[in-house]
Short mmCIF file of C-alpha atoms and ligand atoms in Angstrom, two decimals:
data_model
loop_
_atom_site.label_atom_id
_atom_site.label_comp_id
_atom_site.label_asym_id
_atom_site.label_seq_id
_atom_site.Cartn_x
_atom_site.Cartn_y
_atom_site.Cartn_z
CA MET O 28 0.00 0.00 0.00
CA GLY O 29 2.84 2.37 0.81
CA ILE O 30 4.52 4.51 -1.79
CA PRO O 31 8.09 3.40 -2.61
CA ALA O 32 10.50 5.95 -1.13
CA GLU O 33 12.42 6.43 -4.37
CA THR O 34 9.44 7.63 -6.46
CA PHE O 35 9.40 11.21 -7.74
CA ALA O 36 7.11 13.40 -5.71
CA THR O 37 4.21 13.67 -8.15
CA ASP O 38 4.50 9.99 -9.01
CA ALA O 39 3.15 9.24 -5.55
CA LEU O 40 -0.26 10.27 -6.91
CA PHE O 41 0.00 7.85 -9.81
CA GLN O 42 0.76 4.58 -8.08
CA PRO O 43 -2.02 2.07 -8.70
CA LEU O 44 -3.72 0.60 -5.67
CA LYS O 45 -5.68 -2.57 -5.07
CA LEU O 46 -9.03 -1.66 -3.57
CA GLY O 47 -10.78 -4.92 -2.77
CA ARG O 48 -11.74 -6.57 -6.07
CA ILE O 49 -10.60 -3.67 -8.23
CA GLU O 50 -7.40 -1.81 -8.87
CA VAL O 51 -7.53 1.96 -9.08
CA ALA O 52 -5.13 3.63 -11.51
CA ASN O 53 -4.08 6.44 -9.19
CA ARG O 54 -4.43 7.63 -5.61
CA MET O 55 -6.93 10.37 -6.38
CA ALA O 56 -10.67 10.06 -5.72
CA MET O 57 -13.53 12.31 -6.67
CA ALA O 58 -15.26 13.08 -3.38
CA PRO O 59 -19.02 12.51 -3.26
CA LEU O 60 -20.62 15.82 -4.26
CA THR O 61 -24.28 16.73 -4.00
CA ARG O 62 -25.27 18.67 -7.13
CA SER O 63 -29.09 18.25 -7.08
CA ARG O 64 -29.36 17.46 -10.78
CA ALA O 65 -31.57 14.34 -10.66
CA ASN O 66 -34.92 14.49 -12.44
CA ASP O 67 -38.28 14.63 -10.64
CA ALA O 68 -38.26 10.83 -10.26
CA LEU O 69 -34.83 11.21 -8.59
CA GLU O 70 -33.05 9.43 -11.43
CA PRO O 71 -29.68 10.57 -12.77
CA THR O 72 -30.16 12.08 -16.24
CA ASP O 73 -28.06 11.97 -19.41
CA MET O 74 -26.32 15.11 -18.21
CA VAL O 75 -25.30 13.29 -15.02
CA VAL O 76 -23.94 10.44 -17.15
CA GLU O 77 -21.84 12.94 -19.09
CA TYR O 78 -20.59 14.65 -15.89
CA TYR O 79 -19.24 11.41 -14.45
CA ARG O 80 -17.89 10.21 -17.81
CA GLN O 81 -15.83 13.40 -18.03
CA ARG O 82 -14.25 12.65 -14.64
CA ALA O 83 -13.36 8.96 -15.20
CA SER O 84 -9.57 9.49 -15.20
CA VAL O 85 -9.55 9.88 -11.44
CA GLY O 86 -8.63 6.60 -9.69
CA LEU O 87 -12.02 6.30 -8.02
CA ILE O 88 -15.21 8.29 -8.48
CA ILE O 89 -17.43 8.27 -5.42
CA ALA O 90 -20.80 9.24 -6.87
CA GLU O 91 -22.90 11.73 -4.95
CA ALA O 92 -24.97 10.92 -1.87
CA THR O 93 -27.91 8.79 -3.01
CA GLN O 94 -31.05 7.93 -1.08
CA ILE O 95 -31.55 4.36 0.14
CA SER O 96 -35.33 4.79 0.38
CA ALA O 97 -38.14 7.30 -0.10
CA THR O 98 -37.83 8.43 3.54
CA ALA O 99 -34.09 9.04 3.24
CA GLN O 100 -34.33 12.27 1.24
CA GLY O 101 -33.52 15.69 2.67
CA TYR O 102 -32.75 17.93 -0.28
CA THR O 103 -34.24 18.75 -3.63
CA HIS O 104 -33.39 16.60 -6.66
CA THR O 105 -30.86 14.32 -5.01
CA PRO O 106 -30.88 10.88 -6.62
CA GLY O 107 -32.23 7.64 -5.22
CA ILE O 108 -31.31 4.00 -5.76
CA TYR O 109 -34.47 2.24 -4.60
CA THR O 110 -36.68 2.09 -7.73
CA PRO O 111 -36.02 -0.04 -10.82
CA ALA O 112 -35.87 3.09 -12.98
CA GLN O 113 -33.29 4.72 -10.67
CA ILE O 114 -31.17 1.56 -10.79
CA ALA O 115 -31.42 1.47 -14.59
CA ALA O 116 -30.46 5.13 -14.85
CA TRP O 117 -27.41 4.61 -12.63
CA LYS O 118 -26.39 1.72 -14.92
CA GLN O 119 -25.94 4.29 -17.68
CA VAL O 120 -23.54 6.18 -15.40
CA THR O 121 -21.49 3.13 -14.39
CA ASP O 122 -21.33 1.87 -18.00
CA ALA O 123 -20.05 5.26 -19.17
CA VAL O 124 -17.35 5.41 -16.48
CA HIS O 125 -16.28 1.80 -17.04
CA ALA O 126 -16.11 2.35 -20.80
CA LYS O 127 -13.51 5.04 -20.07
CA GLY O 128 -11.55 2.66 -17.84
CA GLY O 129 -12.70 4.34 -14.62
CA LYS O 130 -13.95 2.91 -11.33
CA ILE O 131 -16.99 4.12 -9.46
CA PHE O 132 -18.56 3.64 -6.03
CA VAL O 133 -21.77 5.36 -4.91
CA GLN O 134 -22.33 7.04 -1.57
CA LEU O 135 -25.45 5.76 0.19
CA TRP O 136 -27.23 8.01 2.65
CA HIS O 137 -30.24 8.51 4.81
CA THR O 138 -30.43 12.21 5.66
CA GLY O 139 -32.21 11.66 8.99
CA ARG O 140 -33.08 14.96 10.64
CA MET O 141 -31.43 16.96 7.83
CA SER O 142 -34.75 16.93 6.03
CA HIS O 143 -38.19 18.43 5.86
CA ASN O 144 -41.72 17.04 5.66
CA ALA O 145 -41.85 18.35 2.08
CA PHE O 146 -39.46 15.57 1.02
CA GLN O 147 -41.19 12.78 2.91
CA PRO O 148 -43.95 10.40 1.81
CA ASN O 149 -47.33 11.84 2.89
CA GLN O 150 -45.51 14.93 4.21
CA GLN O 151 -44.71 13.03 7.38
CA ALA O 152 -41.92 14.11 9.72
CA PRO O 153 -38.44 12.83 8.87
CA VAL O 154 -36.93 10.27 11.23
CA ALA O 155 -33.91 10.68 13.49
CA PRO O 156 -32.42 9.18 16.66
CA SER O 157 -34.20 11.81 18.77
CA ALA O 158 -36.87 14.43 18.17
CA ILE O 159 -34.39 17.31 18.08
CA ALA O 160 -34.41 19.61 15.07
CA ALA O 161 -31.10 20.40 13.40
CA LYS O 162 -30.36 24.12 13.50
CA ALA O 163 -29.69 24.01 9.79
CA LYS O 164 -31.42 24.64 6.51
CA THR O 165 -32.44 22.70 3.47
CA TYR O 166 -33.82 24.03 0.19
CA ILE O 167 -37.27 23.56 -1.26
CA VAL O 168 -37.88 24.60 -4.85
CA GLY O 169 -40.37 27.48 -4.81
CA GLN O 170 -39.77 28.24 -1.14
CA GLY O 171 -36.00 28.69 -1.01
CA TYR O 172 -33.99 27.89 2.11
CA VAL O 173 -36.11 26.55 4.96
CA ASP O 174 -35.36 25.32 8.47
CA CYS O 175 -35.00 21.57 8.84
CA ALA O 176 -38.10 19.99 10.34
CA VAL O 177 -38.52 18.66 13.85
CA PRO O 178 -37.94 14.95 13.30
CA ARG O 179 -39.69 11.98 14.87
CA ALA O 180 -37.53 9.65 16.97
CA LEU O 181 -37.31 6.19 15.47
CA GLU O 182 -38.93 3.48 17.58
CA THR O 183 -36.41 0.83 18.61
CA ALA O 184 -38.35 -1.76 16.63
CA GLU O 185 -38.16 0.34 13.45
CA ILE O 186 -34.39 0.51 13.31
CA ALA O 187 -33.86 -2.91 11.76
CA GLY O 188 -35.99 -1.78 8.82
CA VAL O 189 -33.70 1.17 8.14
CA VAL O 190 -30.66 -1.11 8.38
CA ASN O 191 -32.36 -3.34 5.84
CA ASP O 192 -32.93 -0.36 3.52
CA PHE O 193 -29.15 0.22 3.52
CA ARG O 194 -28.61 -3.48 2.78
CA GLN O 195 -31.07 -3.43 -0.11
CA ALA O 196 -29.62 -0.21 -1.52
CA ALA O 197 -26.15 -1.79 -1.53
CA ALA O 198 -27.51 -4.76 -3.46
CA ASN O 199 -29.20 -2.33 -5.86
CA ALA O 200 -25.90 -0.49 -6.34
CA ILE O 201 -24.18 -3.69 -7.40
CA GLN O 202 -27.07 -4.38 -9.76
CA ALA O 203 -26.53 -0.88 -11.19
CA GLY O 204 -22.92 -1.78 -11.98
CA PHE O 205 -21.14 0.13 -9.21
CA ASP O 206 -17.78 -1.27 -8.11
CA GLY O 207 -18.83 -0.70 -4.51
CA VAL O 208 -20.58 1.63 -2.09
CA GLU O 209 -19.53 4.23 0.45
CA ILE O 210 -21.76 4.41 3.49
CA HIS O 211 -22.33 8.05 4.45
CA GLY O 212 -21.44 8.12 8.13
CA ALA O 213 -20.59 11.82 8.18
CA HIS O 214 -22.02 15.36 8.29
CA GLY O 215 -24.89 14.94 10.71
CA TYR O 216 -26.99 12.64 8.54
CA LEU O 217 -28.75 9.67 10.10
CA ILE O 218 -25.75 7.47 10.92
CA ASP O 219 -23.67 10.37 12.25
CA ALA O 220 -26.66 11.72 14.19
CA PHE O 221 -26.84 8.38 16.04
CA LEU O 222 -23.13 8.63 16.89
CA ARG O 223 -23.17 12.08 18.47
CA ASP O 224 -24.44 13.12 21.87
CA GLY O 225 -25.74 16.43 20.46
CA SER O 226 -28.35 14.64 18.35
CA ASN O 227 -28.76 11.28 20.11
CA HIS O 228 -30.57 11.45 23.47
CA ARG O 229 -31.94 7.92 23.30
CA THR O 230 -32.28 5.72 26.35
CA ASP O 231 -32.50 2.35 24.54
CA GLN O 232 -29.58 0.24 23.28
CA TYR O 233 -28.93 2.84 20.52
CA GLY O 234 -28.20 5.73 22.87
CA GLY O 235 -26.13 6.69 25.90
CA SER O 236 -22.73 4.99 25.91
CA ILE O 237 -20.32 5.18 22.99
CA GLU O 238 -20.95 1.50 22.32
CA ASN O 239 -24.67 2.15 22.11
CA ARG O 240 -24.39 5.24 19.91
CA ALA O 241 -22.11 3.33 17.51
CA ARG O 242 -24.53 0.40 17.30
CA PHE O 243 -26.58 1.71 14.37
CA LEU O 244 -23.50 2.46 12.26
CA LEU O 245 -22.08 -0.98 12.99
CA GLU O 246 -25.37 -2.74 12.23
CA VAL O 247 -25.56 -0.95 8.89
CA MET O 248 -21.96 -1.87 8.08
CA ALA O 249 -22.49 -5.49 9.12
CA ALA O 250 -25.59 -5.77 6.93
CA VAL O 251 -24.03 -4.10 3.90
CA THR O 252 -20.72 -5.96 4.10
CA GLN O 253 -22.58 -9.23 4.45
CA GLU O 254 -24.75 -8.39 1.46
CA ILE O 255 -22.11 -7.34 -1.09
CA GLY O 256 -18.77 -8.21 0.56
CA ALA O 257 -16.61 -6.04 2.81
CA ASP O 258 -14.20 -5.65 -0.12
CA ARG O 259 -16.84 -3.50 -1.87
CA VAL O 260 -17.83 -1.28 1.05
CA GLY O 261 -16.19 1.94 2.25
CA ILE O 262 -17.38 4.42 4.85
CA ARG O 263 -17.04 8.17 5.31
CA LEU O 264 -16.63 9.80 8.71
CA SER O 265 -16.20 13.46 9.74
CA PRO O 266 -15.03 13.34 13.38
CA VAL O 267 -14.99 17.08 14.15
CA SER O 268 -16.94 18.68 11.33
CA PRO O 269 -19.67 20.93 12.77
CA VAL O 270 -21.65 21.02 9.52
CA ASN O 271 -25.39 20.44 9.74
CA ASP O 272 -25.45 21.24 13.46
CA SER O 273 -23.31 18.21 14.32
CA SER O 274 -21.99 18.21 17.86
CA GLU O 275 -20.21 15.74 20.07
CA SER O 276 -18.65 16.43 23.44
CA ASN O 277 -15.87 13.85 23.14
CA PRO O 278 -15.11 12.87 19.55
CA GLN O 279 -11.70 11.21 20.02
CA PRO O 280 -12.82 8.16 22.05
CA LEU O 281 -16.05 7.92 20.06
CA PHE O 282 -14.32 7.66 16.70
CA GLU O 283 -11.56 5.43 18.07
CA GLN O 284 -14.24 3.00 19.20
CA VAL O 285 -15.96 3.20 15.81
CA VAL O 286 -12.74 2.49 13.93
CA ARG O 287 -11.72 -0.29 16.33
CA GLU O 288 -15.04 -2.01 15.60
CA LEU O 289 -14.84 -1.27 11.87
CA GLU O 290 -11.46 -3.02 11.78
CA LYS O 291 -13.31 -6.24 12.70
CA LEU O 292 -15.76 -5.83 9.80
CA HIS O 293 -12.92 -4.67 7.59
CA PRO O 294 -14.53 -2.41 4.99
CA VAL O 295 -12.26 -1.75 2.02
CA TYR O 296 -11.60 1.87 2.95
CA ILE O 297 -12.25 4.50 5.57
CA HIS O 298 -12.66 8.04 4.20
CA VAL O 299 -12.08 10.77 6.75
CA VAL O 300 -13.01 14.42 6.40
CA GLU O 301 -10.35 16.26 8.39
CA GLY O 302 -11.61 19.37 10.17
CA HIS O 303 -14.60 21.46 9.14
CA THR O 304 -15.91 20.21 5.78
CA GLY O 305 -15.08 22.77 3.11
CA GLY O 306 -13.56 25.02 5.77
CA PRO O 307 -10.66 25.16 8.21
CA ARG O 308 -8.79 21.90 8.74
CA ASP O 309 -7.82 22.87 12.30
CA ASN O 310 -11.19 23.91 13.75
CA ALA O 311 -10.89 21.40 16.60
CA PRO O 312 -8.11 19.21 17.96
CA PHE O 313 -8.22 15.63 16.74
CA ASP O 314 -5.58 12.93 16.41
CA TYR O 315 -6.30 11.37 13.01
CA GLU O 316 -3.14 9.28 13.11
CA ALA O 317 -4.38 7.58 16.27
CA LEU O 318 -7.50 6.58 14.32
CA ARG O 319 -5.52 5.35 11.40
CA ARG O 320 -3.38 3.10 13.58
CA LEU O 321 -6.53 1.18 14.56
CA TYR O 322 -7.36 0.16 10.99
CA SER O 323 -5.32 -1.90 8.53
CA GLY O 324 -7.17 -1.13 5.28
CA VAL O 325 -7.05 1.75 2.81
CA TRP O 326 -7.11 5.20 4.45
CA MET O 327 -8.58 8.02 2.38
CA VAL O 328 -8.35 11.64 3.45
CA ASN O 329 -10.27 14.74 2.39
CA ASN O 330 -10.75 18.45 2.90
CA GLY O 331 -8.97 21.19 1.06
CA TYR O 332 -6.05 19.09 -0.18
CA THR O 333 -3.80 20.70 -2.75
CA LYS O 334 -1.56 18.60 -4.95
CA GLU O 335 1.38 19.32 -2.65
CA MET O 336 -0.56 18.35 0.48
CA ALA O 337 -1.76 15.17 -1.21
CA VAL O 338 1.74 14.17 -2.28
CA ASP O 339 2.98 14.81 1.24
CA ALA O 340 0.19 12.73 2.81
CA LEU O 341 0.86 9.83 0.43
CA ARG O 342 4.65 9.92 0.70
CA SER O 343 4.63 10.16 4.47
CA GLY O 344 2.26 7.19 4.65
CA ARG O 345 -0.43 9.24 6.44
CA ALA O 346 -2.88 8.28 3.70
CA ASP O 347 -3.29 5.79 0.85
CA MET O 348 -5.72 7.91 -1.18
CA VAL O 349 -6.84 11.54 -1.23
CA SER O 350 -10.26 12.73 -2.37
CA PHE O 351 -10.91 16.06 -4.04
CA GLY O 352 -14.26 17.83 -4.09
CA ARG O 353 -14.17 21.40 -5.35
CA ALA O 354 -11.22 20.71 -7.67
CA MET O 355 -13.15 17.86 -9.31
CA ILE O 356 -16.14 20.14 -9.94
CA THR O 357 -14.08 22.62 -11.94
CA THR O 358 -11.44 20.36 -13.42
CA PRO O 359 -12.65 17.08 -14.92
CA ASP O 360 -9.11 16.06 -15.96
CA LEU O 361 -7.56 16.79 -12.56
CA PRO O 362 -5.08 13.84 -12.69
CA ARG O 363 -3.60 15.14 -15.92
CA ARG O 364 -3.32 18.71 -14.58
CA PHE O 365 -1.50 17.45 -11.52
CA ARG O 366 0.76 15.11 -13.50
CA ASP O 367 1.78 17.80 -16.01
CA ASN O 368 1.88 20.61 -13.46
CA LEU O 369 -0.86 22.58 -15.21
CA PRO O 370 -3.25 25.06 -13.59
CA LEU O 371 -6.78 24.02 -12.61
CA ASN O 372 -9.92 25.66 -14.01
CA GLU O 373 -11.41 28.49 -11.98
CA PRO O 374 -15.02 28.08 -10.81
CA PHE O 375 -17.54 29.94 -12.96
CA ALA O 376 -18.89 32.79 -10.86
CA ASP O 377 -22.33 32.67 -12.50
CA ALA O 378 -23.01 28.93 -12.25
CA PRO O 379 -24.88 27.15 -9.45
CA VAL O 380 -23.17 24.35 -7.54
CA TYR O 381 -26.57 22.89 -6.65
CA GLY O 382 -29.46 22.45 -9.04
CA GLY O 383 -29.73 24.34 -12.28
CA THR O 384 -31.21 22.68 -15.29
CA GLY O 385 -28.55 23.28 -17.92
CA PRO O 386 -24.97 22.18 -18.37
CA HIS O 387 -23.43 25.49 -17.25
CA GLY O 388 -21.15 24.89 -14.30
CA TYR O 389 -21.82 21.17 -14.48
CA THR O 390 -20.64 19.59 -17.72
CA ASP O 391 -19.09 22.64 -19.43
CA TYR O 392 -15.87 22.88 -17.42
CA PRO O 393 -13.22 22.17 -20.04
CA ALA O 394 -10.76 19.29 -20.07
CA LEU O 395 -7.51 19.82 -21.93
CA PRO O 396 -7.45 18.35 -25.44
C1 8OZ M 4 -23.95 19.94 0.44
C2 8OZ M 4 -25.30 20.13 0.20
C3 8OZ M 4 -26.16 19.08 0.39
C4 8OZ M 4 -25.69 17.86 0.83
C5 8OZ M 4 -22.82 16.26 2.58
C6 8OZ M 4 -24.25 15.23 0.97
O1 8OZ M 4 -22.53 17.25 3.24
C7 8OZ M 4 -23.82 16.35 1.51
C8 8OZ M 4 -24.33 17.67 1.07
C9 8OZ M 4 -23.47 18.73 0.86
O2 8OZ M 4 -22.28 15.17 2.81
#
């Protein structure tokens, strides 16, 4: 897994890596990025196919957060993977990426309390570990930004059903041709909300102690790894990111326990957002290397990495892969730009990151000829 000491600096990015059943061509991943471009049936469109096709030279694409069920949605026009038509539409994406020689996982999420009744079947309340609203916003077309709803606490007996939705979505992802799945355990969504004492006030076996708060995450990972094989399952964690009103009084022992238990299930990678997602990397103290020492698989890092930072992380052995978010939005041929020391594209000032119906800011960022 390590990078041979004698390689030239930039070459560290271009060492292939065995990732379970596949080999990725380089150490760069496209981070999962919500773009809200699915159609009204929450299927990826032809434009989404083109967007991922353009980015297939990165070692691994992690396709955007995708709902495991109809109750898992929290934002407008984010895709699902629970209807036959959604699965068929994703197959177009995976075929396009594979035809270019790329590899692609999909991130599976349940947004939990980061939602609103408007996105739920029968306008019911979204579900969460506890009935505590996130002090955060989502976006409803026609209404703009709105406060997240007060969620309903899941009954203990309902939890196995949500675990099963993750299991089924993983099976659907394999049917859709994905090389694997990344379970979204970050950013205050359902799994992360169970982990943290700010959002989990439960008194059953899913709340209270660290072991109890980690139970839901570990049940999901056990179900999904059993369904499709641990060598096709990764997970994303964000130990100290405060996004989406995430709070935890003692993250270091919590995440050490999570990783210690994950080591037993042995997912193919752990993907860690270091610091405040999209913001400062040093917002809170956290010993990421202590986490890494507890896990023997592929370690992927994220958050504001430049080429130089990525090379340093790979050469020092602090990471095996690095994922890039914003740079992959603007620069579809990022590996080539890094390899040849060429500048990246600048973001278009007039193009939406989220939503938008046309290609501008989505599929019209140029690749070099
Ligand atoms: C930005 C907007 C909506 C969702 C995440 C999936 O934070 C997201 C997301 C990001 O992980």
